[in-house]
Short mmCIF file of C-alpha atoms in Angstrom, two decimals:
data_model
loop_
_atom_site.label_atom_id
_atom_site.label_comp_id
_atom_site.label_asym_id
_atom_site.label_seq_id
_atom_site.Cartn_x
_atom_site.Cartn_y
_atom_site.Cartn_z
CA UNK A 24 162.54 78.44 155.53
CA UNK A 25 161.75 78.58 151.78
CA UNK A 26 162.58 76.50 149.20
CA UNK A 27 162.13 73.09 150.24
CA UNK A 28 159.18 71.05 147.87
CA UNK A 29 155.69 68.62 148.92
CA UNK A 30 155.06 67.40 152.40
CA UNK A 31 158.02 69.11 154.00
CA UNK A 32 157.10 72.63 152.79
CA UNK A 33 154.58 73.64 155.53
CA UNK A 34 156.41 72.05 158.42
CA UNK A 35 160.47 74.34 157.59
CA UNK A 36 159.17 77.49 156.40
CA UNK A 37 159.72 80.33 158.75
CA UNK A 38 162.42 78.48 160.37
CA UNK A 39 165.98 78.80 161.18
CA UNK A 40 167.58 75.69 160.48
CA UNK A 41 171.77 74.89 161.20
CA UNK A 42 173.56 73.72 158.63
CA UNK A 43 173.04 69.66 160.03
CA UNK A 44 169.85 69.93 159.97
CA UNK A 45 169.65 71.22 156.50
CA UNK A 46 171.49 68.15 155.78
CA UNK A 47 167.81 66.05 156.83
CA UNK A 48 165.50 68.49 156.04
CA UNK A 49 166.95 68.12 152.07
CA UNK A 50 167.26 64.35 152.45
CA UNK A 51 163.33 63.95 153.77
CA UNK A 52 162.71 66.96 150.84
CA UNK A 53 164.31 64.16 147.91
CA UNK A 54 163.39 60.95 149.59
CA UNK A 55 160.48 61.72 151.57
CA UNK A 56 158.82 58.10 149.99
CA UNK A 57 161.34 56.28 151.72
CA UNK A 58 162.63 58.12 154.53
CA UNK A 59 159.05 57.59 156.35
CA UNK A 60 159.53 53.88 156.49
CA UNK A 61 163.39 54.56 158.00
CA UNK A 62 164.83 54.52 161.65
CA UNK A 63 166.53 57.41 163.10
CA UNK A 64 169.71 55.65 163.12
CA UNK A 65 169.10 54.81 159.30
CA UNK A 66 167.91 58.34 158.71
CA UNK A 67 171.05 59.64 160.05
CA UNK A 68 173.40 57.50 157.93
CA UNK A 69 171.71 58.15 154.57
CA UNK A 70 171.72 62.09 155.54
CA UNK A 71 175.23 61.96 156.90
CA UNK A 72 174.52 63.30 160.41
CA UNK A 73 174.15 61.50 163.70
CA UNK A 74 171.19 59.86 165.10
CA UNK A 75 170.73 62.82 167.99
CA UNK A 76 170.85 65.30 165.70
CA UNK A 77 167.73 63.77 163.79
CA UNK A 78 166.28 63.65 166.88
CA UNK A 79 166.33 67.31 167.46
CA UNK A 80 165.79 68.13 164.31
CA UNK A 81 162.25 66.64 164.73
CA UNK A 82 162.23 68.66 168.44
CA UNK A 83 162.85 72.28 166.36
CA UNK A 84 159.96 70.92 164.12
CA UNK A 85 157.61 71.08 167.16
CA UNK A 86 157.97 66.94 167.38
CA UNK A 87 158.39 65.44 170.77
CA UNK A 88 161.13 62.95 168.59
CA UNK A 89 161.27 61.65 165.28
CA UNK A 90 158.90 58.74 165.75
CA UNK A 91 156.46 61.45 165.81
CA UNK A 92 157.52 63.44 162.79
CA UNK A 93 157.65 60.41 160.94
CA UNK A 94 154.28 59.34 161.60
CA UNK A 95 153.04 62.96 161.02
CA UNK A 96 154.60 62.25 157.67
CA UNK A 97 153.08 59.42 156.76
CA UNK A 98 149.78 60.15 156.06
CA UNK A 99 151.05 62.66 153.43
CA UNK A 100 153.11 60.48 151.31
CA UNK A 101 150.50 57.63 151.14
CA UNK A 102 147.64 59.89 150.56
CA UNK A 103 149.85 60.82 147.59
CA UNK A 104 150.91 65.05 148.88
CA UNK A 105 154.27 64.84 148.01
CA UNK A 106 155.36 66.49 145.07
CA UNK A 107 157.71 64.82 142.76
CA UNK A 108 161.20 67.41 143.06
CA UNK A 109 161.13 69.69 140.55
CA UNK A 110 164.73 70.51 139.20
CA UNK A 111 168.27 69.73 141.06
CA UNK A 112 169.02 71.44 144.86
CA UNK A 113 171.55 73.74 143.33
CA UNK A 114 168.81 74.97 140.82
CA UNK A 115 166.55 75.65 143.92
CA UNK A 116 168.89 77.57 145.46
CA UNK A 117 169.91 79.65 142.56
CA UNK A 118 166.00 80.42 142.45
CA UNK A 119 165.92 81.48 145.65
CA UNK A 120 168.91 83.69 145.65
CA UNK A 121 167.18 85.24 142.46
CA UNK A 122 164.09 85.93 144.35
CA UNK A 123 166.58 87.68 147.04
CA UNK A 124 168.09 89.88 144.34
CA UNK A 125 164.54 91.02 143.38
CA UNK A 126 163.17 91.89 146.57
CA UNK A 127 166.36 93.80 146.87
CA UNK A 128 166.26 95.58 143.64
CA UNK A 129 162.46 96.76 144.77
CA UNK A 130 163.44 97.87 148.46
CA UNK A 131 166.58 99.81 147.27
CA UNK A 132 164.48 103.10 147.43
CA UNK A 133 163.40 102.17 151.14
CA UNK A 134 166.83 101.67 151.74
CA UNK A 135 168.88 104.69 154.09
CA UNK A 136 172.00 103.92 151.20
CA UNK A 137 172.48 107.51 150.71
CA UNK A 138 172.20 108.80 154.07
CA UNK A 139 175.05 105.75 155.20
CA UNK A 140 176.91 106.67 152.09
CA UNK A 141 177.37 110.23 153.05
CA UNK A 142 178.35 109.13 156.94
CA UNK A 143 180.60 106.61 155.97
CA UNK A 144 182.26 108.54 153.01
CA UNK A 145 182.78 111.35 155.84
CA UNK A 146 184.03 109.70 158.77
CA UNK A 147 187.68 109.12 159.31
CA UNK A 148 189.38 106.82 159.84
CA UNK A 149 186.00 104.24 158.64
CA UNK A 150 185.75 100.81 160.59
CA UNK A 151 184.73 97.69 158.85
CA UNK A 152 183.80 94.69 161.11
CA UNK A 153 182.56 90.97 160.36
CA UNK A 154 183.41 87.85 162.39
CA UNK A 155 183.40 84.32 161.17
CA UNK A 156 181.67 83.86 158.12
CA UNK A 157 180.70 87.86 157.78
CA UNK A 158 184.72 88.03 157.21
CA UNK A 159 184.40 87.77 153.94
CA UNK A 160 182.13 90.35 152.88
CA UNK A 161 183.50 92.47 155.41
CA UNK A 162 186.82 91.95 153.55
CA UNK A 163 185.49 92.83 149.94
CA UNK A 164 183.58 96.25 151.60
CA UNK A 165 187.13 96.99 152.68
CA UNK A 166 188.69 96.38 149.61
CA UNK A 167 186.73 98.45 147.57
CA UNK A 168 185.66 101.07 149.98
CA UNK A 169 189.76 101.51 150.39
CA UNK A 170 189.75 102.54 146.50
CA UNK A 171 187.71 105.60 147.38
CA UNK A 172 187.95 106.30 151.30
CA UNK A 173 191.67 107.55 152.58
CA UNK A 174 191.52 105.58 155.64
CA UNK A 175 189.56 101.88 155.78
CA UNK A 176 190.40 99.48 159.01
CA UNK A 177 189.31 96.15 158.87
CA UNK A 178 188.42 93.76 162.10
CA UNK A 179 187.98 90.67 161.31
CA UNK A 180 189.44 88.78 164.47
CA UNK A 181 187.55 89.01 167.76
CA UNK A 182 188.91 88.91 171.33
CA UNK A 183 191.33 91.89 173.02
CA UNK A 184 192.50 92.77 168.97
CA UNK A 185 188.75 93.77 168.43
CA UNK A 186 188.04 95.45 171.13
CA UNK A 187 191.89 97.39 170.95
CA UNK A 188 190.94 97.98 167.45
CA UNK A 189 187.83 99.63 167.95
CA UNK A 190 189.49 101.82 170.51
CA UNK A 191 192.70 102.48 168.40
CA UNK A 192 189.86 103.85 165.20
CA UNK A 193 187.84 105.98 167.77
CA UNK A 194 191.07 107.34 169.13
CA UNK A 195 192.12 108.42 165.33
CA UNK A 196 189.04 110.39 165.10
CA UNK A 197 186.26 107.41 163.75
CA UNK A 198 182.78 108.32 164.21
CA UNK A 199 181.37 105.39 162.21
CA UNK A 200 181.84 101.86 162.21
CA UNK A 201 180.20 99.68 159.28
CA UNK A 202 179.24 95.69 160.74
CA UNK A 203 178.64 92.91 158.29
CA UNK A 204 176.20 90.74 160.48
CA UNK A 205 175.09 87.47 158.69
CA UNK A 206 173.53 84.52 159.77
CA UNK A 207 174.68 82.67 162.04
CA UNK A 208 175.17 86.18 164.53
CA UNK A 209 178.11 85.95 166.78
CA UNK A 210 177.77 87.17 170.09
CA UNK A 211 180.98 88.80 169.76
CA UNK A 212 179.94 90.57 166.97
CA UNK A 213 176.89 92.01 168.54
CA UNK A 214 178.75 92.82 172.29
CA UNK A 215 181.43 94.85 169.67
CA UNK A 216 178.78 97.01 168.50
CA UNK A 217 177.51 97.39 171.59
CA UNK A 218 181.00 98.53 173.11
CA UNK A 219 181.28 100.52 170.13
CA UNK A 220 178.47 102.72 170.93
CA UNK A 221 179.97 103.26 174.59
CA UNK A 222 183.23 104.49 173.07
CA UNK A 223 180.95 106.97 171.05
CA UNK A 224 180.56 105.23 167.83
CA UNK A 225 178.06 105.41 165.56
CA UNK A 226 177.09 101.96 163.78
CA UNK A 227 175.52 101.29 160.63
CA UNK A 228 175.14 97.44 159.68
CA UNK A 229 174.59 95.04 156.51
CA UNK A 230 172.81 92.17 157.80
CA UNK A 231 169.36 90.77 156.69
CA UNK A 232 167.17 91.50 159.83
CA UNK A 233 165.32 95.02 159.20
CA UNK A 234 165.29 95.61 162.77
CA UNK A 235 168.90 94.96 164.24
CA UNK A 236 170.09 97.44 167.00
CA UNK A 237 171.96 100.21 164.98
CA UNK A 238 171.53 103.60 164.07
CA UNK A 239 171.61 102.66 160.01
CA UNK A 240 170.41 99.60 158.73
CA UNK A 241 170.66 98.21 155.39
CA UNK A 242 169.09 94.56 155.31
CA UNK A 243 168.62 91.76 152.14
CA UNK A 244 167.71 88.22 152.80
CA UNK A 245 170.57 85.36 152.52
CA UNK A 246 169.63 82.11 150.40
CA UNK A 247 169.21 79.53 152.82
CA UNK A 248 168.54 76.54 150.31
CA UNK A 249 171.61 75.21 150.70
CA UNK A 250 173.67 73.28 153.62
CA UNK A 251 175.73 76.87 153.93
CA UNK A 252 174.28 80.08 153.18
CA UNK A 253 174.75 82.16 150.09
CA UNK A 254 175.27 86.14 150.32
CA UNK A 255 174.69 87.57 146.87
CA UNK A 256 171.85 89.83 147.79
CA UNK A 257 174.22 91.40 150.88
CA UNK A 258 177.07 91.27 148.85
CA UNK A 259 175.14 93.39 146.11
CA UNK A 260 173.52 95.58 148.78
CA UNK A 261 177.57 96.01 150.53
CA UNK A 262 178.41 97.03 146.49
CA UNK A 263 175.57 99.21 146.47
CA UNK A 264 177.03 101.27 149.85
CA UNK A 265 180.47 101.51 148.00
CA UNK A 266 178.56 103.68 145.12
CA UNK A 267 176.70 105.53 147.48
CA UNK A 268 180.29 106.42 148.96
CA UNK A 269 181.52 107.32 146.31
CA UNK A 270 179.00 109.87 144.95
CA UNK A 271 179.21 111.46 148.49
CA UNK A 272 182.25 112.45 147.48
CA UNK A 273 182.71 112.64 144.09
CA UNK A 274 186.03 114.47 143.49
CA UNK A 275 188.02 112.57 146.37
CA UNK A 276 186.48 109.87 144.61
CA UNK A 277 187.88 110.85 141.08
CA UNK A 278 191.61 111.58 142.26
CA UNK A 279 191.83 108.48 144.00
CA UNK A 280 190.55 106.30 141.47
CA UNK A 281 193.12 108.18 138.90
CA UNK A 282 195.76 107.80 141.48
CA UNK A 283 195.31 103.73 141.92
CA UNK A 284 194.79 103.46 137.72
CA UNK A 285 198.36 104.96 137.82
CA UNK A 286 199.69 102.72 140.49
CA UNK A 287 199.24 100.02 139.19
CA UNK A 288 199.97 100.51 135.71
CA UNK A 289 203.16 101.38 136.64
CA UNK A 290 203.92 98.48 138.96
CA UNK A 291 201.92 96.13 136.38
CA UNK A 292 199.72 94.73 139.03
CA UNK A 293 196.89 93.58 136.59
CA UNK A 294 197.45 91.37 133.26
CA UNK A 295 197.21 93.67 130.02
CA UNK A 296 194.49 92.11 127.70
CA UNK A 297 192.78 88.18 128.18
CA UNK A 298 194.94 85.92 130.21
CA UNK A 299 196.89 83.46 128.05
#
């Protein structure tokens, strides 16, 4: 896990950490001075968690409890390792989501964007899936891709209305179906897919593991700095599929884009000029 400063550096990168144990690994990251000489109980209140989650936060660390971590700690700060922080958290993180966009910008030509964008442009109707927090990116692929595409459906509940909608697309004719798979993964996402392919779907899937089960995958990393993750690199990679869309089909494209410039210029759906 990248991003985190001094002492605590060595012992988070590479791993996965939930959002409460973010919470301690960024308290130990600012106050690592003081934090040694703490309790878990008093670890827990300054971080805002509860004392068992500190404990297995030291357990994912590879500690057999926090007494241990702390005193593996120790040595560090008074041998003077620790790093004074350099800049706020939300600076970090910004950093880090920069470094995302980068790494994204110099993978684009590795990227299968054109060979999706000609599938998805092509298949109809086109299903767009993401559960829990891949809802929202899901939602704004749909939005856009509904600009230039004649037929988008959206799933963004899970239970019998996934699985009926899934059916209800292949039924119409779908051959595709586009998954927004983020961090954490829900299972229900993943089984979907999976009973997607058995109703003869094709999947393609924006997610930021390069080697997720699916026919095309377009990954970019997620900043993981903060208590939450952030999504601009997918969300510019899920942009990037919406122009690849849309020049594999260029006039459909065109007329449609006229068509919704007229729409809503006649119902005055946007404000005319800067907002007062």
């Amino acid at each position: 896990m990248g991003g985190y400063h001094g002492a605590m550096e060595p012992l988070l990168n590479g791993r996965r950490l939930s959002p409460v144990q973010r919470r301690i690994a960024h308290y130990l990251s600012e106050h690592l001075d003081e934090a040694i000489f703490l309790s878990s109980v008093e670890l827990a209140e300054r971080a805002g968690v509860s004392q068992p989650s500190v404990t297995r936060f030291a357990v994912v660390l590879g500690f057999a409890g926090y007494p241990e971590l702390r005193q593996a700690l120790r040595p560090m700060v008074m041998g003077g390792a620790v790093e004074a922080p350099q800049g706020s958290l939300l600076r970090g993180a910004i950093d880090n989501e920069v470094r995302n966009l980068t790494l994204l910008r110099e993978r684009l030509a590795s990227l299968p964007l054109k060979e999706a964008g000609e599938a998805l442009a092509a298949t109809e109707p086109l299903v767009v899936l993401g559960l829990r927090v891949s809802s929202g990116l899901a939602t704004t692929l749909a939005y856009y891709a509904r600009r230039i595409h004649p037929d988008v459906r959206l799933l963004t509940h899970g239970g019998s209305e996934l699985a009926d909608g899934l059916h209800a697309a292949r039924r119409a004719g779908a051959e595709w179906v586009v998954a927004v798979l983020l961090p954490r993964y829900p299972v229900e996402a993943v089984q979907a897919l999976e009973y997607a392919g058995k109703l003869g779907l094709r999947t393609a899937v924006i997610t930021d593991k390069p080697g997720f089960p699916a026919e095309i995958v377009l990954d970019a990393p997620v900043g993981d700095r903060l208590v939450f993750d952030s999504h601009a690199a997918p969300l510019a990679l899920a942009m990037a599929l919406v122009e690849a869309m849309a020049d594999a089909a260029p006039l459909r494209t065109q007329a449609r884009l006229e068509e919704y410039e007229r729409m809503t210029d006649e119902t005055g759906t946007f404000v005319q000029g800067d907002p007062a």
